[in-house]
CSV table of C-alpha atoms in Angstrom, one decimal:
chain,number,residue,atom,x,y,z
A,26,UNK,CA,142.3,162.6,100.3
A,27,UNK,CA,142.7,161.1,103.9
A,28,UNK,CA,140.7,162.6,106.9
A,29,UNK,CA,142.9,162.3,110.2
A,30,UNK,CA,140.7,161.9,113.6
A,31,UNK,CA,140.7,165.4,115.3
A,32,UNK,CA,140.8,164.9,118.9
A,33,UNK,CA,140.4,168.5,119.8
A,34,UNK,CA,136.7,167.7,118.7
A,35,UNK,CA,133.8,166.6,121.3
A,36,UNK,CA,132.7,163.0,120.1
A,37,UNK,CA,130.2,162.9,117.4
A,38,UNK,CA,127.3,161.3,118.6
A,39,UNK,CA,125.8,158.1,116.4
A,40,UNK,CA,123.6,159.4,113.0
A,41,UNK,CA,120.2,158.8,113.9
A,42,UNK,CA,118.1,156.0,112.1
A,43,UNK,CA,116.3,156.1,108.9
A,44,UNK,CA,113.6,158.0,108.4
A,45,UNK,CA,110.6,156.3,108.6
A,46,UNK,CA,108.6,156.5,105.3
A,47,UNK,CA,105.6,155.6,103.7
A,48,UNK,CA,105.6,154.5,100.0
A,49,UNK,CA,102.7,155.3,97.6
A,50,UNK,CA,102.6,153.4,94.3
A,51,UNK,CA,101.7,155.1,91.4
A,52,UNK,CA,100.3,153.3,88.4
A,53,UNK,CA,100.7,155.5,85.1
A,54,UNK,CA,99.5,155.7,81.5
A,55,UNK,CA,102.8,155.1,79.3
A,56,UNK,CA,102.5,159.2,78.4
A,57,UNK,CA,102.3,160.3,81.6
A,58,UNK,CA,104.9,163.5,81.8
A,59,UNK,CA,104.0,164.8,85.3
A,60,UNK,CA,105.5,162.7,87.6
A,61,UNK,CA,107.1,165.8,88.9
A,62,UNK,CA,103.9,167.5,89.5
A,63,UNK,CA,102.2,164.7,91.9
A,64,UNK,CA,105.5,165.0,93.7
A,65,UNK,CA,104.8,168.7,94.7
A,66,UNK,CA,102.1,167.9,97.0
A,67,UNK,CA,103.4,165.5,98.9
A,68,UNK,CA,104.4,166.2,102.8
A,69,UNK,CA,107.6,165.3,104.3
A,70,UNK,CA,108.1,161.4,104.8
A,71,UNK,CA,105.8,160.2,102.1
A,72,UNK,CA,107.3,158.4,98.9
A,73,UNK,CA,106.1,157.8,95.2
A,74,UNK,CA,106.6,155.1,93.7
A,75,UNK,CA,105.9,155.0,89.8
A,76,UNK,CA,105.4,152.0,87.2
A,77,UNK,CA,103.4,152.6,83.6
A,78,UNK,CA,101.2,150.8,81.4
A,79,UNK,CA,102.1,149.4,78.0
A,80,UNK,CA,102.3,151.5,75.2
A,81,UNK,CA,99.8,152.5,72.5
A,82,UNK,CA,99.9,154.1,69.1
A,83,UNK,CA,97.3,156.2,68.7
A,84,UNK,CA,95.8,159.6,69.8
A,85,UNK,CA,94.0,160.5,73.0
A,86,UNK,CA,90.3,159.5,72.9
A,87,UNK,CA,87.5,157.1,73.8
A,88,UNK,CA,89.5,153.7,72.5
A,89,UNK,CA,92.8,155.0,73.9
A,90,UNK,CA,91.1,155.8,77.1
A,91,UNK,CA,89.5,152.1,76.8
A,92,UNK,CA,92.9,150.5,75.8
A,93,UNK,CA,94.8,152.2,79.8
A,94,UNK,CA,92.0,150.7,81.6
A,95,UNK,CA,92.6,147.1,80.9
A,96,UNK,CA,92.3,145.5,84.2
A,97,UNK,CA,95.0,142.9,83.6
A,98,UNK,CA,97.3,145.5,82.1
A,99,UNK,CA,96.7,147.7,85.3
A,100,UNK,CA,97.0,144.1,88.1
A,101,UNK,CA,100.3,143.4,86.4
A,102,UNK,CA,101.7,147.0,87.6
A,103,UNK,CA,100.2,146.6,90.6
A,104,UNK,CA,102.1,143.5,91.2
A,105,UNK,CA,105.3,145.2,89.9
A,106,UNK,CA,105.0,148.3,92.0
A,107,UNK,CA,103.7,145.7,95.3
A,108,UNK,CA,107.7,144.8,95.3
A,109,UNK,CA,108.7,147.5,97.0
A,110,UNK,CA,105.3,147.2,99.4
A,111,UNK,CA,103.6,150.6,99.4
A,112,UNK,CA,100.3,151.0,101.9
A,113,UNK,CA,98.0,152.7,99.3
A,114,UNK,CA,98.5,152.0,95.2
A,115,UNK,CA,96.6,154.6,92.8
A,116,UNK,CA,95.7,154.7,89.4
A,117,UNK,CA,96.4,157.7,87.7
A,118,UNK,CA,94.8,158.3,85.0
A,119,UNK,CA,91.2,160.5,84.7
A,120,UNK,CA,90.0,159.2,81.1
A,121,UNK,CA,91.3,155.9,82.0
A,122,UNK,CA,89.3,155.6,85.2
A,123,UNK,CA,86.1,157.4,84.3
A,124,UNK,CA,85.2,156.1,80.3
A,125,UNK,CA,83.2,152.9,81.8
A,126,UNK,CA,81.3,154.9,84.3
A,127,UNK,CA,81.5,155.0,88.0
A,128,UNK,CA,80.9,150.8,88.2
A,129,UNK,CA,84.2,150.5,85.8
A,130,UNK,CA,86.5,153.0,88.3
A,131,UNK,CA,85.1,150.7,91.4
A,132,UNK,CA,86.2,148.1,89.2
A,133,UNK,CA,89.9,149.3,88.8
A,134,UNK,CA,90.4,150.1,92.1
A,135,UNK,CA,89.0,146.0,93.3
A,136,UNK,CA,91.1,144.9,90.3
A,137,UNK,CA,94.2,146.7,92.4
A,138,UNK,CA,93.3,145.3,95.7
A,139,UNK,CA,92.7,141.8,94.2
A,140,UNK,CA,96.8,142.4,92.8
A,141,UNK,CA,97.4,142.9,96.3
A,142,UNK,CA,97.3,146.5,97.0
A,143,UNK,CA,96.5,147.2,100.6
A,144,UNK,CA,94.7,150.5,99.7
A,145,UNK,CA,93.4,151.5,96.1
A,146,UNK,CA,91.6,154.3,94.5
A,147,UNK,CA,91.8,155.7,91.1
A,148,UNK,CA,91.6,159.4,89.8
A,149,UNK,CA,88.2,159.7,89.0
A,150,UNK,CA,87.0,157.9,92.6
A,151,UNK,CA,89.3,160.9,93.9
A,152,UNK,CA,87.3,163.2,91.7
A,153,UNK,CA,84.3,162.1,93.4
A,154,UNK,CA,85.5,162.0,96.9
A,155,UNK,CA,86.8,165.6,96.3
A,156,UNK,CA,83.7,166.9,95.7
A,157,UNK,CA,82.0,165.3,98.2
A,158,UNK,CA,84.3,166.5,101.0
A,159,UNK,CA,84.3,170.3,99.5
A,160,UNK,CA,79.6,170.0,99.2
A,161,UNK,CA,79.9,170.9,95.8
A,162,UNK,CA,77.0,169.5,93.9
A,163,UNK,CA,77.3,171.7,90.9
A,164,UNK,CA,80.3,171.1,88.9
A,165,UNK,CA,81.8,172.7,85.6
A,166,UNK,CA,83.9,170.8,83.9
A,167,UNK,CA,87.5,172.3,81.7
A,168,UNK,CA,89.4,169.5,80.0
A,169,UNK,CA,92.3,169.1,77.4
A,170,UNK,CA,90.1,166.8,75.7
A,171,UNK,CA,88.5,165.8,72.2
A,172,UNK,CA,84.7,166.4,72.7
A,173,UNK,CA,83.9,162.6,72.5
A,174,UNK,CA,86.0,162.3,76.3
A,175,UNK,CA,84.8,165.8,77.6
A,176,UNK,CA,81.0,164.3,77.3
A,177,UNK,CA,82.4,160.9,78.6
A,178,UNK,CA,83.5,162.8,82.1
A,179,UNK,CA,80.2,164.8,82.1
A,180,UNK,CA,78.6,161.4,81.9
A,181,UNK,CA,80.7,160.0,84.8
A,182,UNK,CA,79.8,163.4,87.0
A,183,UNK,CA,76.0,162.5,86.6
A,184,UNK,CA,76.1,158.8,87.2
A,185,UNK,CA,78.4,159.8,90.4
A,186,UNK,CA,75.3,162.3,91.5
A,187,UNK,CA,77.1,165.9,90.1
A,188,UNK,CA,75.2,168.1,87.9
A,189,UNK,CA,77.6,169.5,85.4
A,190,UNK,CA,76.1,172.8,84.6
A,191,UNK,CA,79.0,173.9,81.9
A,192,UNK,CA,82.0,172.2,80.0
A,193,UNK,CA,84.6,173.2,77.4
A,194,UNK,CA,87.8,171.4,76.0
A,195,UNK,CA,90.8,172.3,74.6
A,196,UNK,CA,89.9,169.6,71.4
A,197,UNK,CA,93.5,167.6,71.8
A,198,UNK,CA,94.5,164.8,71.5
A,199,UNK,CA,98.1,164.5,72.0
A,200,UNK,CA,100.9,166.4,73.8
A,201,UNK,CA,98.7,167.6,76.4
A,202,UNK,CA,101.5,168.0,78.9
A,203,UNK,CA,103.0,170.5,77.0
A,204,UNK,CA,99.5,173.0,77.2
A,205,UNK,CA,100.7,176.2,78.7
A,206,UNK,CA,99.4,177.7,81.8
A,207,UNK,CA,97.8,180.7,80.1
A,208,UNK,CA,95.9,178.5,78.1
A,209,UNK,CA,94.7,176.5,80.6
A,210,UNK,CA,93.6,179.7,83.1
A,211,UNK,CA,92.1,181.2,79.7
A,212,UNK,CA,90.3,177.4,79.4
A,213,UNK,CA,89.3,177.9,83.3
A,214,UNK,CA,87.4,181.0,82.5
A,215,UNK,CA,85.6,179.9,79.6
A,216,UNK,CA,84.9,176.5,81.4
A,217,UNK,CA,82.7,178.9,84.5
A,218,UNK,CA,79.3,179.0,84.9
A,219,UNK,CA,77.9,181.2,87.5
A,220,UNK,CA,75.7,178.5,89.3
A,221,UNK,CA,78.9,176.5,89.3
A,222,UNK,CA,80.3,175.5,93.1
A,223,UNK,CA,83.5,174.3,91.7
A,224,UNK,CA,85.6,173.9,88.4
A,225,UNK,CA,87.6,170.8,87.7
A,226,UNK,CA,90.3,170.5,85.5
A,227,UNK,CA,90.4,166.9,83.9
A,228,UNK,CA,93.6,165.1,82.5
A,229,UNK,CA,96.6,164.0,84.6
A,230,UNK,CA,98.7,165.1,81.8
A,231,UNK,CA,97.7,168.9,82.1
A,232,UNK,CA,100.1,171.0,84.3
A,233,UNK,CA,97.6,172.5,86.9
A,234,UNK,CA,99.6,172.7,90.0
A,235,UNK,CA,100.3,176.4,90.0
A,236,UNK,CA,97.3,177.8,88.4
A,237,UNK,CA,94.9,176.3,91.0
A,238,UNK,CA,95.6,179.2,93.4
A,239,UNK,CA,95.9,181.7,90.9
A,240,UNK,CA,92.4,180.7,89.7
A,241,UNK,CA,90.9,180.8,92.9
A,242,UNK,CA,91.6,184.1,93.7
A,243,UNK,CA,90.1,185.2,90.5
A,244,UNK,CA,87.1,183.1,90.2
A,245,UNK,CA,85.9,183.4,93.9
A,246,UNK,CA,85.4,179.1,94.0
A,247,UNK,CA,87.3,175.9,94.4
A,248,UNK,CA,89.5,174.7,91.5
A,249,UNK,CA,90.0,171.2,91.7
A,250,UNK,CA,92.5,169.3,89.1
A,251,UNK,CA,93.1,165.7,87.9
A,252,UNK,CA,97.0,165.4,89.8
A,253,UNK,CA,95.4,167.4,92.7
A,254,UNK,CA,92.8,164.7,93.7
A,255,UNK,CA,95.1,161.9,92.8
A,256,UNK,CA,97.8,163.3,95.4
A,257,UNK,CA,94.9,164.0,97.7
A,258,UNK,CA,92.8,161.4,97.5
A,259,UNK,CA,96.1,159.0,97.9
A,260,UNK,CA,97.2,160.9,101.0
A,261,UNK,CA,93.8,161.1,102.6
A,262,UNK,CA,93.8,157.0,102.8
A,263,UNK,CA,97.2,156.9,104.0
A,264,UNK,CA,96.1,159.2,106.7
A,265,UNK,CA,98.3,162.4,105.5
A,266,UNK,CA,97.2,165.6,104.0
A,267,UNK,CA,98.4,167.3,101.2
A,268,UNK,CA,100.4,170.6,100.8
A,269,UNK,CA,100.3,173.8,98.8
A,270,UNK,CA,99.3,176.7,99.2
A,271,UNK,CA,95.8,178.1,98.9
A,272,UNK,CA,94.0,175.4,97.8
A,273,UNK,CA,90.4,175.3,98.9
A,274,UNK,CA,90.2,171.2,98.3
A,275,UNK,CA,93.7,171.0,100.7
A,276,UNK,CA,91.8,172.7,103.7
A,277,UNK,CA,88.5,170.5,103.0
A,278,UNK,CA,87.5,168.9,106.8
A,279,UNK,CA,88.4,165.1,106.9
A,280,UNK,CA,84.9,162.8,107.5
């Protein structure tokens, strides 16, 4: 098909230039399923920009959650995902980033600057951060989890100066992504405590992103989820704030 010129038309002007974005690299376990979900809270002009960690055979738990957080497994996707030169790189993974404590997710995110990200931060640092900026001090804790990580994230609560005054877990340990929502709202509830400021929903592999809302309204507090902080906590150090609707930790004040 051939277009002809139409001279009857006024001139078009000149399309204008590219939009300026801003790229955020995203370093993944190898069975991360939700890149789509981290996408949903991103505002207009900001870019993801994902690379995973090698594979391993074996189910979700305390030596899986050791074998993600190998720091020169983790620089080496840095470096990979530094080729197309994003302004803040994040790990995103909760287990990975919280089974050595709050020293080994400070750790990580060093380990990412050293391999050149400009900006780094891992899940459970967002965790923390999220927290801080909503003054919740009393945390319960819902997870997909086998009891042996549940405990390990309680641990990393307390070390990071949260009392965790409840948890429950769903006892997995594989195919998390494919928990349904019910069961995770029904794991919300159960999860409550009533001295509780907050709830927050561990795993990056656990759809949350449409539940949080939902849950707030019923329970009367903040629900705060793994791909929630990771999208926040990546957006509040390149400067931009998150979006969806309803979410107590999105209308937190800025420092």
């Amino acid at each position: 098909m051939t277009l002809e010129p139409n001279s009857t038309l006024a001139p078009v002007a000149d399309p204008p230039g590219p939009q300026a974005w801003h790229d955020i690299g995203v370093v993944c376990p190898f069975d991360m399923a939700l890149d789509h979900e981290l996408w949903r809270w991103m505002p207009a002009g900001v870019n993801l920009i994902f690379t995973r960690t090698p594979y391993y055979d074996e189910p979700v738990g305390l030596d899986m959650a050791e074998e993600i957080s190998d720091l020169a497994e983790i620089q080496d996707a840095v470096r990979s995902v530094m080729a197309i030169s994003p302004v803040v790189v994040t790990y995103a993974c909760t287990s990975g980033s919280f089974v050595h404590g709050v020293e080994g997710a400070r750790n990580l995110s060093s380990a990412m600057a050293a391999a050149g990200a400009p900006a780094a931060i891992t899940t459970s640092e967002g965790l923390l951060m999220a927290l801080d900026a909503l003054g919740v001090s009393k945390v319960a804790v819902a997870t997909p989890y086998l009891a042996e990580l549940t405990t390990r994230l309680s641990s990393f609560l307390e070390q990071g100066g949260k009392s965790v005054v409840s948890q429950k877990g769903l006892g997995l340990d594989r195919n998390i992504w494919k928990v349904p929502y019910a069961a995770t709202c029904e794991l919300i509830r159960k999860a409550d405590a009533p001295d509780a400021e907050a709830i927050f929903v561990s795993c990056t592999n656990l759809p949350t992103y449409d539940v949080i809302a939902y849950m707030e309204r019923e329970l009367g507090k903040p629900v705060i989820t793994a791909n929630q902080v990771t999208a926040w906590s990546a957006l509040r150090l390149l400067g931009r704030d998150a979006v969806g609707p309803g979410q107590a930790l999105l209308a937190a004040p800025r420092e």
